[in-house]
Amino acid sequence: MGISIKSKAEIELMREAGRILAITHEELRKQVKPGMSTFEVNRIGEEIIRSYGCIPSFLNYHGYPASICVSINEEVVHGIPSKNRIIQDDDIVSLDAGVIYKGFHSDAARTLVMPEASEEVKKLVEVTKQSFFVGIKQAVSGNHVRDIGRAVQEYAESHGYSVVRDLIGHGVGTKLHEDPEVPNFVTPRRGAKLRPGMTIAVEPMINLGEYDVYWEDDDWTVIAEDGLPSAHYENTILITEGEPEILSTAPGIPL
C-alpha cells in the first residue's frame, strides 16, 4: 500500500479522532474498578465512542467481537470481553481501543492498576509507559522506525523487563493498520524513514518475565508464556518538522 502522508485537513480529522479516544480512555479510567466484568468495560467504552458520533475501530475488525480489548495480568493484548471475567482487586487491566471519526482512525492503549496491585506490577506499568515516551523522542523526521524500537527496548531491558516480539506498532489513518511497521525492538533493517505527515501508533508491550507469548484458543487473546504480567501503552502520533505530536490526547486529560 505504501506509506501515506497526511494533509493538514486529514491531520485535523485525526486530531479529533484522538481527542475523542483520549476522552474515552479517561472515562474508562474513572469507571473501571474491581468487581466489574470485562463485558461491562466494553459496554461503557463503546457507549462513549458512539456518543461522539464515532465508530469503534475494533468491532468486527477481522472478526474481533468487541469494541474494547480488555486484557488482564498475563494477557498481553486482544483480550475478549466476557460477562464471566471479573476484575480483581490486585489486577492490572490493559485497555486497547480505537475510534473512527469521519473515516480516520486513532488507536491508543492504557494499562490500569487496581488498588491492591503489587509494587512490582505498578513499576512494570510505569516503565512500559515511560518506554513509549523514551521511544518517541526518536520519532523525528530523518530517523527510521528502528530508532524508536531501539530506544523502547533499551529502556525496558534496563529495568529487567522483556519486549514482546510477536506484536508491533503500525501506521494508522484511513485504515487501522497501515504501513509502516513500527517494532518496539531493534530489527536487522532500519525500516521506514520518518517524514513529516506520517501518522503512526507506537505501542510498547512489555513483559515482567520473558518475551515469549502464545495465542489462546479464541485466536485473539495473546498470553505471556511464563504466566507473568504484561503491560501495554500506546498513542497515535504525528511526525512533524520538529518533535512528534501525540494525537490521542485531549486538553486537561493526563497521558
mmCIF file of C-alpha atoms in Angstrom:
data_model
loop_
_atom_site.group_PDB
_atom_site.id
_atom_site.type_symbol
_atom_site.label_atom_id
_atom_site.label_comp_id
_atom_site.label_asym_id
_atom_site.label_seq_id
_atom_site.Cartn_x
_atom_site.Cartn_y
_atom_site.Cartn_z
ATOM 1 C CA MET A 1 0.000 0.000 0.000
ATOM 2 C CA GLY A 2 2.860 2.363 0.757
ATOM 3 C CA ILE A 3 3.129 4.958 3.498
ATOM 4 C CA SER A 4 0.538 7.729 3.417
ATOM 5 C CA ILE A 5 1.498 11.321 4.175
ATOM 6 C CA LYS A 6 -1.490 13.107 5.679
ATOM 7 C CA SER A 7 -2.673 16.531 4.551
ATOM 8 C CA LYS A 8 -3.395 19.324 7.057
ATOM 9 C CA ALA A 9 -7.117 18.601 6.736
ATOM 10 C CA GLU A 10 -6.592 14.885 7.331
ATOM 11 C CA ILE A 11 -4.400 15.590 10.359
ATOM 12 C CA GLU A 12 -7.191 17.733 11.821
ATOM 13 C CA LEU A 13 -9.595 14.804 11.487
ATOM 14 C CA MET A 14 -7.061 12.534 13.191
ATOM 15 C CA ARG A 15 -6.627 15.065 16.000
ATOM 16 C CA GLU A 16 -10.369 14.975 16.602
ATOM 17 C CA ALA A 17 -10.407 11.169 16.479
ATOM 18 C CA GLY A 18 -7.560 11.195 19.005
ATOM 19 C CA ARG A 19 -9.310 13.691 21.268
ATOM 20 C CA ILE A 20 -12.420 11.516 21.442
ATOM 21 C CA LEU A 21 -10.315 8.428 22.077
ATOM 22 C CA ALA A 22 -8.473 10.205 24.906
ATOM 23 C CA ILE A 23 -11.808 11.129 26.479
ATOM 24 C CA THR A 24 -12.938 7.508 26.158
ATOM 25 C CA HIS A 25 -9.820 6.240 27.937
ATOM 26 C CA GLU A 26 -10.173 8.839 30.675
ATOM 27 C CA GLU A 27 -13.799 7.878 31.331
ATOM 28 C CA LEU A 28 -12.822 4.215 31.452
ATOM 29 C CA ARG A 29 -10.006 5.032 33.872
ATOM 30 C CA LYS A 30 -12.542 6.681 36.173
ATOM 31 C CA GLN A 31 -15.133 3.905 35.922
ATOM 32 C CA VAL A 32 -13.211 0.622 35.742
ATOM 33 C CA LYS A 33 -12.973 -0.980 39.176
ATOM 34 C CA PRO A 34 -12.720 -4.378 40.880
ATOM 35 C CA GLY A 35 -15.893 -6.438 40.695
ATOM 36 C CA MET A 36 -16.732 -5.201 37.202
ATOM 37 C CA SER A 37 -16.857 -7.662 34.328
ATOM 38 C CA THR A 38 -14.778 -7.043 31.245
ATOM 39 C CA PHE A 39 -18.053 -7.200 29.295
ATOM 40 C CA GLU A 40 -19.226 -4.131 31.226
ATOM 41 C CA VAL A 41 -15.944 -2.329 30.490
ATOM 42 C CA ASN A 42 -16.549 -2.923 26.799
ATOM 43 C CA ARG A 43 -20.159 -1.744 27.027
ATOM 44 C CA ILE A 44 -19.160 1.516 28.685
ATOM 45 C CA GLY A 45 -16.348 2.137 26.208
ATOM 46 C CA GLU A 46 -18.488 1.525 23.149
ATOM 47 C CA GLU A 47 -21.236 3.744 24.540
ATOM 48 C CA ILE A 48 -18.791 6.640 24.976
ATOM 49 C CA ILE A 49 -17.334 6.235 21.483
ATOM 50 C CA ARG A 50 -20.771 6.189 19.860
ATOM 51 C CA SER A 51 -21.946 9.167 21.943
ATOM 52 C CA TYR A 52 -19.467 11.291 19.967
ATOM 53 C CA GLY A 53 -20.804 10.032 16.654
ATOM 54 C CA CYS A 54 -17.779 7.794 16.147
ATOM 55 C CA ILE A 55 -17.462 4.129 15.241
ATOM 56 C CA PRO A 56 -15.326 1.729 17.325
ATOM 57 C CA SER A 57 -12.316 0.762 15.198
ATOM 58 C CA PHE A 58 -12.028 -2.726 16.661
ATOM 59 C CA LEU A 59 -15.611 -4.005 16.468
ATOM 60 C CA ASN A 60 -15.705 -6.753 13.821
ATOM 61 C CA TYR A 61 -12.165 -5.884 12.679
ATOM 62 C CA HIS A 62 -11.041 -9.184 11.132
ATOM 63 C CA GLY A 63 -13.820 -10.726 13.215
ATOM 64 C CA TYR A 64 -12.877 -9.290 16.612
ATOM 65 C CA PRO A 65 -16.178 -9.368 18.535
ATOM 66 C CA ALA A 66 -15.895 -6.250 20.747
ATOM 67 C CA SER A 67 -15.067 -2.539 20.782
ATOM 68 C CA ILE A 68 -12.517 -2.508 23.627
ATOM 69 C CA CYS A 69 -9.728 -5.067 24.045
ATOM 70 C CA VAL A 70 -9.600 -5.859 27.772
ATOM 71 C CA SER A 71 -6.505 -7.811 28.800
ATOM 72 C CA ILE A 72 -5.755 -8.721 32.417
ATOM 73 C CA ASN A 73 -2.403 -9.523 34.059
ATOM 74 C CA GLU A 74 -0.579 -12.097 31.878
ATOM 75 C CA GLU A 75 -2.849 -11.296 28.915
ATOM 76 C CA VAL A 76 -0.713 -9.097 26.673
ATOM 77 C CA VAL A 77 -3.318 -7.798 24.219
ATOM 78 C CA HIS A 78 -6.616 -8.538 22.452
ATOM 79 C CA GLY A 79 -8.466 -9.983 25.431
ATOM 80 C CA ILE A 80 -12.117 -10.557 24.513
ATOM 81 C CA PRO A 81 -14.596 -9.021 26.973
ATOM 82 C CA SER A 82 -16.727 -11.531 28.870
ATOM 83 C CA LYS A 83 -19.513 -11.430 31.445
ATOM 84 C CA ASN A 84 -17.621 -14.185 33.261
ATOM 85 C CA ARG A 85 -14.290 -12.341 33.570
ATOM 86 C CA ILE A 86 -14.396 -10.236 36.735
ATOM 87 C CA ILE A 87 -11.698 -7.686 37.545
ATOM 88 C CA GLN A 88 -9.973 -8.404 40.872
ATOM 89 C CA ASP A 89 -8.506 -6.004 43.466
ATOM 90 C CA ASP A 90 -4.912 -6.821 42.548
ATOM 91 C CA ASP A 91 -5.196 -6.928 38.739
ATOM 92 C CA ILE A 92 -3.652 -4.761 36.081
ATOM 93 C CA VAL A 93 -6.050 -4.177 33.212
ATOM 94 C CA SER A 94 -4.855 -3.204 29.735
ATOM 95 C CA LEU A 95 -7.429 -1.383 27.621
ATOM 96 C CA ASP A 96 -6.792 -1.018 23.887
ATOM 97 C CA ALA A 97 -9.294 0.998 21.872
ATOM 98 C CA GLY A 98 -9.715 2.827 18.597
ATOM 99 C CA VAL A 99 -12.205 5.252 17.128
ATOM 100 C CA ILE A 100 -13.136 6.188 13.582
ATOM 101 C CA TYR A 101 -14.030 9.852 13.076
ATOM 102 C CA LYS A 102 -15.075 10.843 9.556
ATOM 103 C CA GLY A 103 -13.133 7.942 8.075
ATOM 104 C CA PHE A 104 -9.926 8.344 10.123
ATOM 105 C CA HIS A 105 -8.728 6.100 12.935
ATOM 106 C CA SER A 106 -6.983 6.815 16.199
ATOM 107 C CA ASP A 107 -5.515 3.984 18.263
ATOM 108 C CA ALA A 108 -4.376 4.081 21.909
ATOM 109 C CA ALA A 109 -3.909 1.787 24.906
ATOM 110 C CA ARG A 110 -3.581 2.262 28.662
ATOM 111 C CA THR A 111 -2.878 -0.198 31.476
ATOM 112 C CA LEU A 112 -4.888 0.492 34.629
ATOM 113 C CA VAL A 113 -3.671 -0.546 38.079
ATOM 114 C CA MET A 114 -6.259 -1.819 40.537
ATOM 115 C CA PRO A 115 -5.973 -0.746 44.221
ATOM 116 C CA GLU A 116 -4.291 -3.857 45.641
ATOM 117 C CA ALA A 117 -1.834 -4.479 42.785
ATOM 118 C CA SER A 118 1.729 -5.219 43.889
ATOM 119 C CA GLU A 119 4.523 -2.663 43.743
ATOM 120 C CA GLU A 120 6.234 -4.993 41.263
ATOM 121 C CA VAL A 121 3.434 -4.705 38.690
ATOM 122 C CA LYS A 122 2.941 -0.991 39.349
ATOM 123 C CA LYS A 123 6.561 -0.487 38.351
ATOM 124 C CA LEU A 124 6.049 -2.600 35.208
ATOM 125 C CA VAL A 125 3.126 -0.406 34.170
ATOM 126 C CA GLU A 126 5.105 2.803 34.787
ATOM 127 C CA VAL A 127 8.197 1.583 32.907
ATOM 128 C CA THR A 128 6.012 0.488 29.977
ATOM 129 C CA LYS A 129 4.515 3.969 29.807
ATOM 130 C CA GLN A 130 7.900 5.644 30.061
ATOM 131 C CA SER A 131 9.334 3.383 27.358
ATOM 132 C CA PHE A 132 6.796 4.935 24.984
ATOM 133 C CA PHE A 133 7.993 8.452 25.820
ATOM 134 C CA VAL A 134 11.641 7.420 25.501
ATOM 135 C CA GLY A 135 10.801 5.826 22.157
ATOM 136 C CA ILE A 136 9.028 8.799 20.640
ATOM 137 C CA LYS A 137 11.993 11.056 21.337
ATOM 138 C CA GLN A 138 13.421 9.228 18.326
ATOM 139 C CA ALA A 139 10.258 9.752 16.246
ATOM 140 C CA VAL A 140 11.666 12.702 14.357
ATOM 141 C CA SER A 141 11.934 13.401 10.662
ATOM 142 C CA GLY A 142 15.020 11.776 9.149
ATOM 143 C CA ASN A 143 15.225 8.959 11.682
ATOM 144 C CA HIS A 144 13.999 5.432 10.931
ATOM 145 C CA VAL A 145 11.431 3.312 12.747
ATOM 146 C CA ARG A 146 14.251 1.135 14.104
ATOM 147 C CA ASP A 147 15.447 4.140 16.140
ATOM 148 C CA ILE A 148 12.118 4.131 18.008
ATOM 149 C CA GLY A 149 12.290 0.392 18.662
ATOM 150 C CA ARG A 150 15.876 0.541 19.868
ATOM 151 C CA ALA A 151 15.028 3.247 22.413
ATOM 152 C CA VAL A 152 11.992 1.328 23.704
ATOM 153 C CA GLN A 153 13.919 -1.933 24.007
ATOM 154 C CA GLU A 154 16.971 -0.438 25.703
ATOM 155 C CA TYR A 155 14.829 1.369 28.259
ATOM 156 C CA ALA A 156 12.605 -1.628 29.063
ATOM 157 C CA GLU A 157 15.519 -4.046 29.288
ATOM 158 C CA SER A 158 17.479 -1.645 31.512
ATOM 159 C CA HIS A 159 14.724 -2.278 34.085
ATOM 160 C CA GLY A 160 14.937 -6.060 33.671
ATOM 161 C CA TYR A 161 11.822 -6.466 31.515
ATOM 162 C CA SER A 162 11.260 -8.043 28.084
ATOM 163 C CA VAL A 163 9.765 -6.530 24.931
ATOM 164 C CA VAL A 164 7.178 -8.681 23.154
ATOM 165 C CA ARG A 165 8.447 -9.587 19.662
ATOM 166 C CA ASP A 166 5.331 -11.124 18.112
ATOM 167 C CA LEU A 167 3.333 -7.870 18.010
ATOM 168 C CA ILE A 168 4.330 -4.410 16.820
ATOM 169 C CA GLY A 169 3.133 -0.863 16.241
ATOM 170 C CA HIS A 170 1.983 0.376 12.860
ATOM 171 C CA GLY A 171 0.919 3.221 10.643
ATOM 172 C CA VAL A 172 -2.634 4.471 11.132
ATOM 173 C CA GLY A 173 -5.005 6.648 9.110
ATOM 174 C CA THR A 174 -7.933 5.690 6.896
ATOM 175 C CA LYS A 175 -7.110 2.120 7.945
ATOM 176 C CA LEU A 176 -6.466 0.934 11.475
ATOM 177 C CA HIS A 177 -3.263 -0.768 10.357
ATOM 178 C CA GLU A 178 -1.231 0.872 7.610
ATOM 179 C CA ASP A 179 2.416 0.908 6.601
ATOM 180 C CA PRO A 180 4.956 1.216 8.086
ATOM 181 C CA GLU A 181 5.500 -1.496 10.661
ATOM 182 C CA VAL A 182 6.793 0.020 13.922
ATOM 183 C CA PRO A 183 8.530 -2.635 16.062
ATOM 184 C CA ASN A 184 9.250 -1.955 19.741
ATOM 185 C CA PHE A 185 12.661 -3.629 19.453
ATOM 186 C CA VAL A 186 15.795 -3.475 17.328
ATOM 187 C CA THR A 187 15.381 -5.044 13.893
ATOM 188 C CA PRO A 188 18.051 -6.015 11.328
ATOM 189 C CA ARG A 189 16.683 -3.449 8.871
ATOM 190 C CA ARG A 190 16.307 0.258 9.575
ATOM 191 C CA GLY A 191 12.695 0.213 8.440
ATOM 192 C CA ALA A 192 10.876 3.200 7.005
ATOM 193 C CA LYS A 193 12.396 6.665 7.112
ATOM 194 C CA LEU A 194 10.242 9.034 9.165
ATOM 195 C CA ARG A 195 8.832 12.028 7.294
ATOM 196 C CA PRO A 196 6.527 14.887 8.305
ATOM 197 C CA GLY A 197 2.874 13.973 7.825
ATOM 198 C CA MET A 198 3.308 10.306 8.739
ATOM 199 C CA THR A 199 0.953 9.071 11.469
ATOM 200 C CA ILE A 200 1.956 6.004 13.444
ATOM 201 C CA ALA A 201 0.872 4.059 16.517
ATOM 202 C CA VAL A 202 3.756 3.412 18.902
ATOM 203 C CA GLU A 203 2.753 0.743 21.411
ATOM 204 C CA PRO A 204 5.255 -0.916 23.735
ATOM 205 C CA MET A 205 4.070 -4.278 25.084
ATOM 206 C CA ILE A 206 6.382 -5.137 27.961
ATOM 207 C CA ASN A 207 6.504 -8.372 29.951
ATOM 208 C CA LEU A 208 7.638 -8.774 33.546
ATOM 209 C CA GLY A 209 9.296 -12.061 32.581
ATOM 210 C CA GLU A 210 10.308 -13.439 29.186
ATOM 211 C CA TYR A 211 9.036 -12.037 25.885
ATOM 212 C CA ASP A 212 7.568 -15.313 24.577
ATOM 213 C CA VAL A 213 3.795 -15.343 24.014
ATOM 214 C CA TYR A 214 1.091 -17.659 22.709
ATOM 215 C CA TRP A 215 -2.416 -17.235 21.334
ATOM 216 C CA GLU A 216 -5.414 -18.582 23.243
ATOM 217 C CA ASP A 217 -7.893 -20.931 21.560
ATOM 218 C CA ASP A 218 -10.104 -17.917 20.789
ATOM 219 C CA ASP A 219 -7.394 -16.900 18.238
ATOM 220 C CA TRP A 220 -7.258 -13.384 19.716
ATOM 221 C CA THR A 221 -6.054 -13.264 23.315
ATOM 222 C CA VAL A 222 -2.252 -13.127 23.496
ATOM 223 C CA ILE A 223 -0.750 -14.524 26.710
ATOM 224 C CA ALA A 224 2.717 -14.254 28.236
ATOM 225 C CA GLU A 225 4.016 -17.804 28.024
ATOM 226 C CA ASP A 226 5.529 -17.769 31.515
ATOM 227 C CA GLY A 227 2.258 -16.519 33.055
ATOM 228 C CA LEU A 228 3.807 -13.323 34.415
ATOM 229 C CA PRO A 229 2.101 -9.923 33.988
ATOM 230 C CA SER A 230 2.339 -7.785 30.866
ATOM 231 C CA ALA A 231 1.612 -4.076 30.329
ATOM 232 C CA HIS A 232 0.673 -2.064 27.229
ATOM 233 C CA TYR A 233 0.839 1.655 26.478
ATOM 234 C CA GLU A 234 0.067 3.210 23.107
ATOM 235 C CA ASN A 235 -0.639 6.501 21.389
ATOM 236 C CA THR A 236 -1.162 7.648 17.829
ATOM 237 C CA ILE A 237 1.492 10.194 16.936
ATOM 238 C CA LEU A 238 2.234 12.587 14.078
ATOM 239 C CA ILE A 239 5.716 13.036 12.642
ATOM 240 C CA THR A 240 6.372 16.755 12.216
ATOM 241 C CA GLU A 241 9.257 19.008 11.174
ATOM 242 C CA GLY A 242 10.208 19.087 14.879
ATOM 243 C CA GLU A 243 9.134 16.996 17.856
ATOM 244 C CA PRO A 244 6.389 14.389 17.326
ATOM 245 C CA GLU A 245 2.836 15.338 18.257
ATOM 246 C CA ILE A 246 0.692 12.931 20.257
ATOM 247 C CA LEU A 247 -2.696 12.881 18.552
ATOM 248 C CA SER A 248 -4.547 10.608 21.014
ATOM 249 C CA THR A 249 -4.768 13.275 23.686
ATOM 250 C CA ALA A 250 -7.213 15.918 24.887
ATOM 251 C CA PRO A 251 -6.900 19.155 26.880
ATOM 252 C CA GLY A 252 -6.963 18.569 30.629
ATOM 253 C CA ILE A 253 -6.565 14.795 30.338
ATOM 254 C CA PRO A 254 -3.266 13.303 31.552
ATOM 255 C CA LEU A 255 -1.447 10.945 29.222
#
